[in-house]
PDB file of C-alpha atoms in Angstrom:
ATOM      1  CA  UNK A   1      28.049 -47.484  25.288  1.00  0.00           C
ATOM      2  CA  UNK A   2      24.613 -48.525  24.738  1.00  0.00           C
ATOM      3  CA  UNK A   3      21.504 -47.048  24.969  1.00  0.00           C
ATOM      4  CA  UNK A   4      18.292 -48.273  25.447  1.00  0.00           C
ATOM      5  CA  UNK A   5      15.716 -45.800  24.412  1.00  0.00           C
ATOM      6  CA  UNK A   6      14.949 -41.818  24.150  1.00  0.00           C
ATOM      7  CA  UNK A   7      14.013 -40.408  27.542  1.00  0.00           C
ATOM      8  CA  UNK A   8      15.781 -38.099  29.386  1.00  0.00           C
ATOM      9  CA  UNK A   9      16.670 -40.220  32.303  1.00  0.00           C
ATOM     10  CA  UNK A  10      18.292 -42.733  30.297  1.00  0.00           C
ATOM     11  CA  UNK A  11      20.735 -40.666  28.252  1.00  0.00           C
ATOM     12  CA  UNK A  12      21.077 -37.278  29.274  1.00  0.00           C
ATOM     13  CA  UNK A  13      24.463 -37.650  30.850  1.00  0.00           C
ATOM     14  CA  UNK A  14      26.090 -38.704  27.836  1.00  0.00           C
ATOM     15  CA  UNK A  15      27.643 -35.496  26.643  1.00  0.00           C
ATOM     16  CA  UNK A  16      28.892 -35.168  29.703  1.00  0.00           C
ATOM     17  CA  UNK A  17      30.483 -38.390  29.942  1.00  0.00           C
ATOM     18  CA  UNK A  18      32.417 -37.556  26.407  1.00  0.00           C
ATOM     19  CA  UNK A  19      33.104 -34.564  27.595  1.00  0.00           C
ATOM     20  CA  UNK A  20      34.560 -36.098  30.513  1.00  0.00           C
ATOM     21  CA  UNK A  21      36.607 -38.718  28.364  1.00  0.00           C
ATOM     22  CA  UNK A  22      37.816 -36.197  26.451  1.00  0.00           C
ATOM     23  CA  UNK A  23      39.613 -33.884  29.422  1.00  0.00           C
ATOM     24  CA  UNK A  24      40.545 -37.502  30.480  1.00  0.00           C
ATOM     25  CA  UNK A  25      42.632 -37.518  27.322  1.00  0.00           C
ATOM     26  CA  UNK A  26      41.018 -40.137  25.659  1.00  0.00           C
ATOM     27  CA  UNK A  27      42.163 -41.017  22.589  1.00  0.00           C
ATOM     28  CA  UNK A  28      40.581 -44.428  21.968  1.00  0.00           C
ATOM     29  CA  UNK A  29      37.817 -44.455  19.594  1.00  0.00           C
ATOM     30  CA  UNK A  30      33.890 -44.503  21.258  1.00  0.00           C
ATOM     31  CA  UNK A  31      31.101 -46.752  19.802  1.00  0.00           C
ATOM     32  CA  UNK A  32      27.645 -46.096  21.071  1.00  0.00           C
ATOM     33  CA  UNK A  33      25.097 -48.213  20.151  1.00  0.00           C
ATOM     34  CA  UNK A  34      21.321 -46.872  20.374  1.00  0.00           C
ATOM     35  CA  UNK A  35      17.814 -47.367  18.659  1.00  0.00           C
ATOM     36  CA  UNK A  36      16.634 -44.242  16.397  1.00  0.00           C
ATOM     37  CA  UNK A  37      20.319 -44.043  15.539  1.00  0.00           C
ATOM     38  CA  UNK A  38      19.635 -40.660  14.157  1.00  0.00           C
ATOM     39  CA  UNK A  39      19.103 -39.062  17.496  1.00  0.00           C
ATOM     40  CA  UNK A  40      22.200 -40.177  18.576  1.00  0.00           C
ATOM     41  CA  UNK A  41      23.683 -38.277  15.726  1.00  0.00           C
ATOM     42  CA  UNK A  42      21.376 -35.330  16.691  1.00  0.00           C
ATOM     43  CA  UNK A  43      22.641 -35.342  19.544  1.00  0.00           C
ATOM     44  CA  UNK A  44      26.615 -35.642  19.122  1.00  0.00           C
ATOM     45  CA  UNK A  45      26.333 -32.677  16.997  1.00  0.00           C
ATOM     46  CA  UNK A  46      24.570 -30.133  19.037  1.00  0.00           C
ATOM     47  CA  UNK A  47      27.223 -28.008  20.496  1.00  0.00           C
ATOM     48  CA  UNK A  48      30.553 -27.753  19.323  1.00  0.00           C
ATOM     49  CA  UNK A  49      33.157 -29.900  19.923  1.00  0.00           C
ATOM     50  CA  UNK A  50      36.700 -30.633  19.647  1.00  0.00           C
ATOM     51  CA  UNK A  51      37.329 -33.972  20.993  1.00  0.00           C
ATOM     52  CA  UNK A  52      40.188 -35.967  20.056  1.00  0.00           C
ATOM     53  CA  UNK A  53      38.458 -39.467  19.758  1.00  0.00           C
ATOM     54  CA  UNK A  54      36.214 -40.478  17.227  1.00  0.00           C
ATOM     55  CA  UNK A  55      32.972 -41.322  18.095  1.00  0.00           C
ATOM     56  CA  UNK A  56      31.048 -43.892  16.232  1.00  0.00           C
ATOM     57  CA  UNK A  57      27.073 -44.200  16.504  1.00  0.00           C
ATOM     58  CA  UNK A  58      25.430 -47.607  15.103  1.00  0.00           C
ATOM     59  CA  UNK A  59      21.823 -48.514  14.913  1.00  0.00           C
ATOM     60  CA  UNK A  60      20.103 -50.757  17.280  1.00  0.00           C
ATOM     61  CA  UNK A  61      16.839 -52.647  15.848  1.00  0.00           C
ATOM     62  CA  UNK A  62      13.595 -51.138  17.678  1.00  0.00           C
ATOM     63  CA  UNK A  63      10.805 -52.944  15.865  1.00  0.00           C
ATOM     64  CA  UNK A  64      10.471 -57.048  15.250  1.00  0.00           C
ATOM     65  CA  UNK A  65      11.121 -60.075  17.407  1.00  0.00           C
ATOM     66  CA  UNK A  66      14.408 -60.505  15.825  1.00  0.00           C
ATOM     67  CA  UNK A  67      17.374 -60.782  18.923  1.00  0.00           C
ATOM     68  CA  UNK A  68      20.175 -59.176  17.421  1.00  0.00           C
ATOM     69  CA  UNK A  69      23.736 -59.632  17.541  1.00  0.00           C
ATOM     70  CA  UNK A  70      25.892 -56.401  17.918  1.00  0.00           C
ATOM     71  CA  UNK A  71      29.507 -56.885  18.951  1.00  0.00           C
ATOM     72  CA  UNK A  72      31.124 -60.489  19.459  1.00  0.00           C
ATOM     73  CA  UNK A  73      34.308 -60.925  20.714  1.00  0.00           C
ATOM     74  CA  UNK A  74      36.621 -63.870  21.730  1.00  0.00           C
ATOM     75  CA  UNK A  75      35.138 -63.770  25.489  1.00  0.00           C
ATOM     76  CA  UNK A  76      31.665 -62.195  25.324  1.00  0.00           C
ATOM     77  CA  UNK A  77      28.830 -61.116  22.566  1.00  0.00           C
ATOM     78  CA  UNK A  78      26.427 -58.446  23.137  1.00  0.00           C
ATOM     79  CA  UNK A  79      23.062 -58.653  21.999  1.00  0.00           C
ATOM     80  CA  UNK A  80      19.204 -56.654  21.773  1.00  0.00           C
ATOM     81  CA  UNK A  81      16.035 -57.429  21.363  1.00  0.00           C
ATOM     82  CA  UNK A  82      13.351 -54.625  20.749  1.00  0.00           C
ATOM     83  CA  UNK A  83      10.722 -54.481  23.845  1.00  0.00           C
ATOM     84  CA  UNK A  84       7.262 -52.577  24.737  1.00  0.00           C
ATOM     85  CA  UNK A  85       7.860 -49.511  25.954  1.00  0.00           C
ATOM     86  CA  UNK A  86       5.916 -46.059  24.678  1.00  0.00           C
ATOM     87  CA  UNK A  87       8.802 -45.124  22.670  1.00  0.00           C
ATOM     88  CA  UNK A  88      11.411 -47.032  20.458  1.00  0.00           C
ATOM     89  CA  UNK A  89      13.060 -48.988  23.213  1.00  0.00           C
ATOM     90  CA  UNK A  90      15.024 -52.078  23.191  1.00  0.00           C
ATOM     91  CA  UNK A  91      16.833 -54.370  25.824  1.00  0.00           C
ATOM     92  CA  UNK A  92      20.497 -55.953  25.879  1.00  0.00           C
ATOM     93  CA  UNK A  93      22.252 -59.230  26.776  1.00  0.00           C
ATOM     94  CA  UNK A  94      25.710 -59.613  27.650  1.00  0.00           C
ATOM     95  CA  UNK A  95      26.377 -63.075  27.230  1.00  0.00           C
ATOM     96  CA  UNK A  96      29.873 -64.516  28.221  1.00  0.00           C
ATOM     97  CA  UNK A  97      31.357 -67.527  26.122  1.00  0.00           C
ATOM     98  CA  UNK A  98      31.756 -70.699  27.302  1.00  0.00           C
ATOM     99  CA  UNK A  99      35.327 -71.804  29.255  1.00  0.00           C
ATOM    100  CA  UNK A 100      37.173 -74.730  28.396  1.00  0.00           C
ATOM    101  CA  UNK A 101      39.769 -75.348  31.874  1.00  0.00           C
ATOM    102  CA  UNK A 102      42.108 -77.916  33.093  1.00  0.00           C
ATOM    103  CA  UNK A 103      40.545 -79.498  36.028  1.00  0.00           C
ATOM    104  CA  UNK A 104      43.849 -80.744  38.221  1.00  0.00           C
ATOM    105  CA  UNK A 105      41.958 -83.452  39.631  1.00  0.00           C
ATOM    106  CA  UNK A 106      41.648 -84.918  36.284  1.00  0.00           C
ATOM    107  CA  UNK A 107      45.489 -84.013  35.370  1.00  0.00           C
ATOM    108  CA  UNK A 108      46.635 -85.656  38.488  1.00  0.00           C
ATOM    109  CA  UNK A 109      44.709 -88.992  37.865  1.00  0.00           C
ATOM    110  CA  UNK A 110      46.012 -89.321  34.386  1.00  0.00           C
ATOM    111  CA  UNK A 111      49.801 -88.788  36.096  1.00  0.00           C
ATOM    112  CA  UNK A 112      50.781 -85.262  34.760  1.00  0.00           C
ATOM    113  CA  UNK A 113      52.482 -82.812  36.782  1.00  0.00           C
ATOM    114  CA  UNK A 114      51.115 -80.338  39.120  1.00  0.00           C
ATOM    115  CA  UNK A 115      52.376 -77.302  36.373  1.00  0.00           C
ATOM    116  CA  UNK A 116      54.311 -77.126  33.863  1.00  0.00           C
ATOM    117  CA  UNK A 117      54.464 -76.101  29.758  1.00  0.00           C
ATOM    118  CA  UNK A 118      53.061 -79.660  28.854  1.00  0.00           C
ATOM    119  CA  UNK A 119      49.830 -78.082  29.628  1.00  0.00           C
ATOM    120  CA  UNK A 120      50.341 -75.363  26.931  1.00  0.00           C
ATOM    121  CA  UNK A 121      51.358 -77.784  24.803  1.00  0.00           C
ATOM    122  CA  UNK A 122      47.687 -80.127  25.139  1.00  0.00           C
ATOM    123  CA  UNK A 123      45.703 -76.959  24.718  1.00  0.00           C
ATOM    124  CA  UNK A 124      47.682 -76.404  21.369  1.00  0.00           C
ATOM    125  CA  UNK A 125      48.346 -79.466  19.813  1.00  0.00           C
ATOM    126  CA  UNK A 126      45.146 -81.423  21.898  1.00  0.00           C
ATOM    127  CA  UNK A 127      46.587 -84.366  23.149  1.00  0.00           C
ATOM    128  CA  UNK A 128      50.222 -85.038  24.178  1.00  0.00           C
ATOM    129  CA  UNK A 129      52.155 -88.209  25.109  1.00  0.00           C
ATOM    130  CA  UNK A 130      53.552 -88.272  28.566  1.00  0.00           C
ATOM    131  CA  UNK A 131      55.625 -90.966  29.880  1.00  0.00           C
ATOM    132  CA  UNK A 132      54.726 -93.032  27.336  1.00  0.00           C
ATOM    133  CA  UNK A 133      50.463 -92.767  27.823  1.00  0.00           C
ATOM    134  CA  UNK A 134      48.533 -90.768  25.284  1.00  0.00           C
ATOM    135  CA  UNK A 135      46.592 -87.758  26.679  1.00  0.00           C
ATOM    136  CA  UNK A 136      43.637 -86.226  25.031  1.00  0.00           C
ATOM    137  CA  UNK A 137      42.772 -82.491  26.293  1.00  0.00           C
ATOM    138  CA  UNK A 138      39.482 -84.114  26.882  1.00  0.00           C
ATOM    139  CA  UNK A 139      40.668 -86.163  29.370  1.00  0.00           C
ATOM    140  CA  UNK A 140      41.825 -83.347  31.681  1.00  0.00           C
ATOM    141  CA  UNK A 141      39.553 -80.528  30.823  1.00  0.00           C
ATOM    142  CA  UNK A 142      36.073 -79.647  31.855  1.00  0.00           C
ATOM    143  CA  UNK A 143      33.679 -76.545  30.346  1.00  0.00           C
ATOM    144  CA  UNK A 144      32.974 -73.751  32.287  1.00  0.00           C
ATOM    145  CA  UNK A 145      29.963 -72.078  31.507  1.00  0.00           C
ATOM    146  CA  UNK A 146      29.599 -68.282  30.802  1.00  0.00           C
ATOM    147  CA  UNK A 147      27.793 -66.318  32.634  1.00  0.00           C
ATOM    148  CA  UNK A 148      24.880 -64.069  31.233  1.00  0.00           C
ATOM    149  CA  UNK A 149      23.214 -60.564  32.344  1.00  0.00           C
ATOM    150  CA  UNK A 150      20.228 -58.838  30.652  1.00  0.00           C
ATOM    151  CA  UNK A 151      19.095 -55.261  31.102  1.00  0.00           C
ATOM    152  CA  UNK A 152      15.498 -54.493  30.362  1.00  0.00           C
ATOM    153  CA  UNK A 153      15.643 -51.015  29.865  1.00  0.00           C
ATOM    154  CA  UNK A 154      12.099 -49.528  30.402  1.00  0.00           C
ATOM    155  CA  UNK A 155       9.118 -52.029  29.466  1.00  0.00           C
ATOM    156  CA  UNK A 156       6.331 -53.787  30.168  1.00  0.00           C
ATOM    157  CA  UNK A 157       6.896 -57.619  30.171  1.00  0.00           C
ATOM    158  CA  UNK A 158       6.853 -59.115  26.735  1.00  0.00           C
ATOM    159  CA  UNK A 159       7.869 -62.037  25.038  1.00  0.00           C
ATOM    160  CA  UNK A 160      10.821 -60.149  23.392  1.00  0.00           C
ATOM    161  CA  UNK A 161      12.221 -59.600  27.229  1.00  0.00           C
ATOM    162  CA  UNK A 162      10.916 -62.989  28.369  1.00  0.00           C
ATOM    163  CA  UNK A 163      12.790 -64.800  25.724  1.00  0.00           C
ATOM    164  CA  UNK A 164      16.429 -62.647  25.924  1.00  0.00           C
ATOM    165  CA  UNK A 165      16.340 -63.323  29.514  1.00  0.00           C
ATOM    166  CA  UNK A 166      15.452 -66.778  29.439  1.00  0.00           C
ATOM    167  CA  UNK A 167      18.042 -68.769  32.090  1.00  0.00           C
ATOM    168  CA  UNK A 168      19.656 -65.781  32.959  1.00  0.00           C
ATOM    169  CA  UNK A 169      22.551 -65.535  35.759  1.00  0.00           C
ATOM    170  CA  UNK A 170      21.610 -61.654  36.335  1.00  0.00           C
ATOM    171  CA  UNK A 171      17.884 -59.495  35.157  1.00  0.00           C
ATOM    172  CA  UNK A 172      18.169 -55.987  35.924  1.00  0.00           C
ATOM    173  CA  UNK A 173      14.647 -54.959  35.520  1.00  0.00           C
ATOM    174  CA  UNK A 174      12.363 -52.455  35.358  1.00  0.00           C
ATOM    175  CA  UNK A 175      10.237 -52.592  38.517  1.00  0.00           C
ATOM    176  CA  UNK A 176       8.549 -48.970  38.335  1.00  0.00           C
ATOM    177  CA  UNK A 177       5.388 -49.740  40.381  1.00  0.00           C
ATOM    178  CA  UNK A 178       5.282 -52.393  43.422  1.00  0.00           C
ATOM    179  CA  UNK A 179       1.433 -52.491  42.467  1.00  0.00           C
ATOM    180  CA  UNK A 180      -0.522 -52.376  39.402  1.00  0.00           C
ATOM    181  CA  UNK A 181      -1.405 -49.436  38.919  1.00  0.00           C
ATOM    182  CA  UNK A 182      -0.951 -47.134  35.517  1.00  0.00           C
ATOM    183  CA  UNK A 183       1.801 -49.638  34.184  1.00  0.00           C
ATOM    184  CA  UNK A 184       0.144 -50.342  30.916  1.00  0.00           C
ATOM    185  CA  UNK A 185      -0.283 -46.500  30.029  1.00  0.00           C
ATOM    186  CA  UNK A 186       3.648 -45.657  30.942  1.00  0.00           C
ATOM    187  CA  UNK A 187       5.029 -48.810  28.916  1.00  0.00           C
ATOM    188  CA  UNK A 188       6.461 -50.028  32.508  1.00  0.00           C
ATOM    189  CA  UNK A 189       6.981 -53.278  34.913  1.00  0.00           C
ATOM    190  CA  UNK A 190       5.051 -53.998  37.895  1.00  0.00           C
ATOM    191  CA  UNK A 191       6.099 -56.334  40.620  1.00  0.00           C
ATOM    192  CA  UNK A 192       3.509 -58.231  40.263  1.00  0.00           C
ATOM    193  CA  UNK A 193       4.571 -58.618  36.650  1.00  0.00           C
ATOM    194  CA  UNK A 194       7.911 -59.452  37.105  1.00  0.00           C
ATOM    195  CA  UNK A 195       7.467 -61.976  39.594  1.00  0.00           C
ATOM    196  CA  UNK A 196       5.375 -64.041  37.113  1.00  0.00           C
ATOM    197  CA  UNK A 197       8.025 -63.299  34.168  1.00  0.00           C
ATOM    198  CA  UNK A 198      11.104 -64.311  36.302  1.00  0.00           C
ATOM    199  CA  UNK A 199       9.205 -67.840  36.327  1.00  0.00           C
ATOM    200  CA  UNK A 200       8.580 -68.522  32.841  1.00  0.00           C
ATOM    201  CA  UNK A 201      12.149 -67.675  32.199  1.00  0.00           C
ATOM    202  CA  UNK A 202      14.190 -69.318  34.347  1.00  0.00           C
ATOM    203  CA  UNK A 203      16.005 -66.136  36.212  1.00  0.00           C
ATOM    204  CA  UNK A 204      18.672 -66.826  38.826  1.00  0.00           C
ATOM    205  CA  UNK A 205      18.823 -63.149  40.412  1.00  0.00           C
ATOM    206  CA  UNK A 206      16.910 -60.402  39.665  1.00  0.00           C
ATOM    207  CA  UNK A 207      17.855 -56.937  40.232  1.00  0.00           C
ATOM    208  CA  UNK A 208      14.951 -54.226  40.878  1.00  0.00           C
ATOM    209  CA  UNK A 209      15.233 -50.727  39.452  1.00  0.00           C
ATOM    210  CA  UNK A 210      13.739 -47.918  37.681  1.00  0.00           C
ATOM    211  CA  UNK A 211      11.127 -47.788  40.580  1.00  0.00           C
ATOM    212  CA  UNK A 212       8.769 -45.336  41.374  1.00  0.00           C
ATOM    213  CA  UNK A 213       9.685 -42.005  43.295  1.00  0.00           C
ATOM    214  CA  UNK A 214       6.519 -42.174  44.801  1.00  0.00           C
ATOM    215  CA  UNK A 215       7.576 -45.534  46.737  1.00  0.00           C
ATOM    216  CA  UNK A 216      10.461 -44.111  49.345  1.00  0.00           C
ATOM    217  CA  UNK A 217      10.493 -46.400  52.057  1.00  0.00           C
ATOM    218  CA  UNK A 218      13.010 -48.673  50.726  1.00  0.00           C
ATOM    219  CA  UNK A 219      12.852 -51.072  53.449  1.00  0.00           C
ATOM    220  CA  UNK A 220       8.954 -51.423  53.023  1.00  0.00           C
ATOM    221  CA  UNK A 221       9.897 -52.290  49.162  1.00  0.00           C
ATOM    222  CA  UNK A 222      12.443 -55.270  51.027  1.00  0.00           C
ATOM    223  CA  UNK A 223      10.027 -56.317  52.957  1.00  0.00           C
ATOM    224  CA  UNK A 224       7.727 -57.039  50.214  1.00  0.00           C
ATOM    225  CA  UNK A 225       9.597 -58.972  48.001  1.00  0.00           C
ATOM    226  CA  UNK A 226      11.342 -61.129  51.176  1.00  0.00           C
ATOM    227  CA  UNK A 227       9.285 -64.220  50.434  1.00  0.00           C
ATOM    228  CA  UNK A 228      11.399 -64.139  46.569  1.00  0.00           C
ATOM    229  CA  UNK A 229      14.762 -64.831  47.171  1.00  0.00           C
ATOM    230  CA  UNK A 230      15.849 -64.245  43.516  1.00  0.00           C
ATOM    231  CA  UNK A 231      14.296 -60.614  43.566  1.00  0.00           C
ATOM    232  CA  UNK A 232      16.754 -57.753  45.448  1.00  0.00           C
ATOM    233  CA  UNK A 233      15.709 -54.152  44.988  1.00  0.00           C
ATOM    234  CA  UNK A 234      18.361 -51.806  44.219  1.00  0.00           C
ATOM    235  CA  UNK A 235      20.691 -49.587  45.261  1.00  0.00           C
ATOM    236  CA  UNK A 236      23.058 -46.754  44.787  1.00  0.00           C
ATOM    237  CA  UNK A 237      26.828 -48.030  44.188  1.00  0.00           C
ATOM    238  CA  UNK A 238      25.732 -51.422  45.420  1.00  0.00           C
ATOM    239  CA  UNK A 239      28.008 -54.954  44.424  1.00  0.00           C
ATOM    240  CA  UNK A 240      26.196 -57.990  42.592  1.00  0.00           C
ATOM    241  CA  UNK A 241      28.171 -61.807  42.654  1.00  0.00           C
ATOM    242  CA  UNK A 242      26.917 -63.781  39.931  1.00  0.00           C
TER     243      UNK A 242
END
């Protein structure tokens, strides 16, 4: 789990949610990942408890430029960068690893076989001789590239945010006024903002959220940012392709 910053809206339903995992009988250990790591701590302690998973907190950078690399695996790393908001606040990166694939078309003009094990066999050893022709994995193989989404958390546009979402598949971004009013004393994104940011950084799609409860014509919010095809405002349960 990771957390972005301190306000109510962005982590209150967390003991809940362990709660949950515990009736769930959970027994997996949890690692939640947060800035002002001693809140989190504050907070796992503040009623009692008797869960049966451990959980672990860890500290998330909140001051600096530095991006920061929390959790790496063979398929994906996570990272954070801290951002402008008027608390400790900080924004993460999922950022899938690169694919190497067969590409069949290739296989089939060299001469191999639709399937079979030689193919395990040039991903381990990378080459193999087949009737007689030698084979490099190159020669059949093509990179796919991984994918990458950024959350913003709450913030106004910085470089921080600018640079972690540079050439990103997926932004899902703070939008919390459609005008430009007020954003610089709440630590928040305007449209207006955004727009310009999404630019500079080379965005592919751009989800809206975190906007204003004053704006509730959702449609009227569609309209405006029609003309932008890589900006779709939010909503509830909704299902993003990247």
């Amino acid at each position: 789990i990771f957390i972005t910053h301190w306000h109510g809206d962005h982590y209150l339903g967390l003991p809940g949610l362990i709660d949950t995992m515990d009736f769930e009988n959970r027994l997996k250990p949890l690692t939640i990942y947060a800035p002002e790591k001693e809140r989190l701590t504050n907070l796992l302690n503040s009623g009692y408890s008797s869960k049966r998973f451990k959980v672990t907190p860890k500290a998330v950078p909140a001051k600096g430029c530095q991006v920061k690399n929390l959790l790496e695996t063979g398929d994906f790393k996570i990272v954070s960068v801290p951002v402008r908001h008027d608390v400790a606040a900080v924004a993460y990166s999922l950022v899938e690893k690169d694919r190497v694939k067969i590409n069949k078309e290739k296989a089939k003009k060299v001469g191999l076989p639709a399937q079979g094990l030689i193919y395990r066999e040039i991903k381990e050893k990378g080459r193999v001789i087949f009737e007689d022709k030698k084979i490099e994995f190159e020669d059949i193989s093509l990179v796919e590239k991984g994918k990458k989404i950024v959350y913003s958390g709450d913030t106004e546009i910085c470089d921080n945010l600018i640079r972690l979402a540079g050439d990103a598949d997926l932004l899902i971004q703070d939008c919390t006024y459609f005008d430009s009013e007020r954003k610089e004393k709440y630590g928040h994104a305007s449209l207006e903002d955004v727009i310009k940011m999404v630019e500079k950084a080379g965005v592919k799609k751009v989800i809206l959220t975190h906007i204003s409860r004053r704006y509730r014509d959702l449609e009227k919010l569609r309209r405006k940012v029609r003309d932008y095809p890589t900006l779709t405002v939010a909503e509830d349960f909704m299902k993003v392709t990247i």
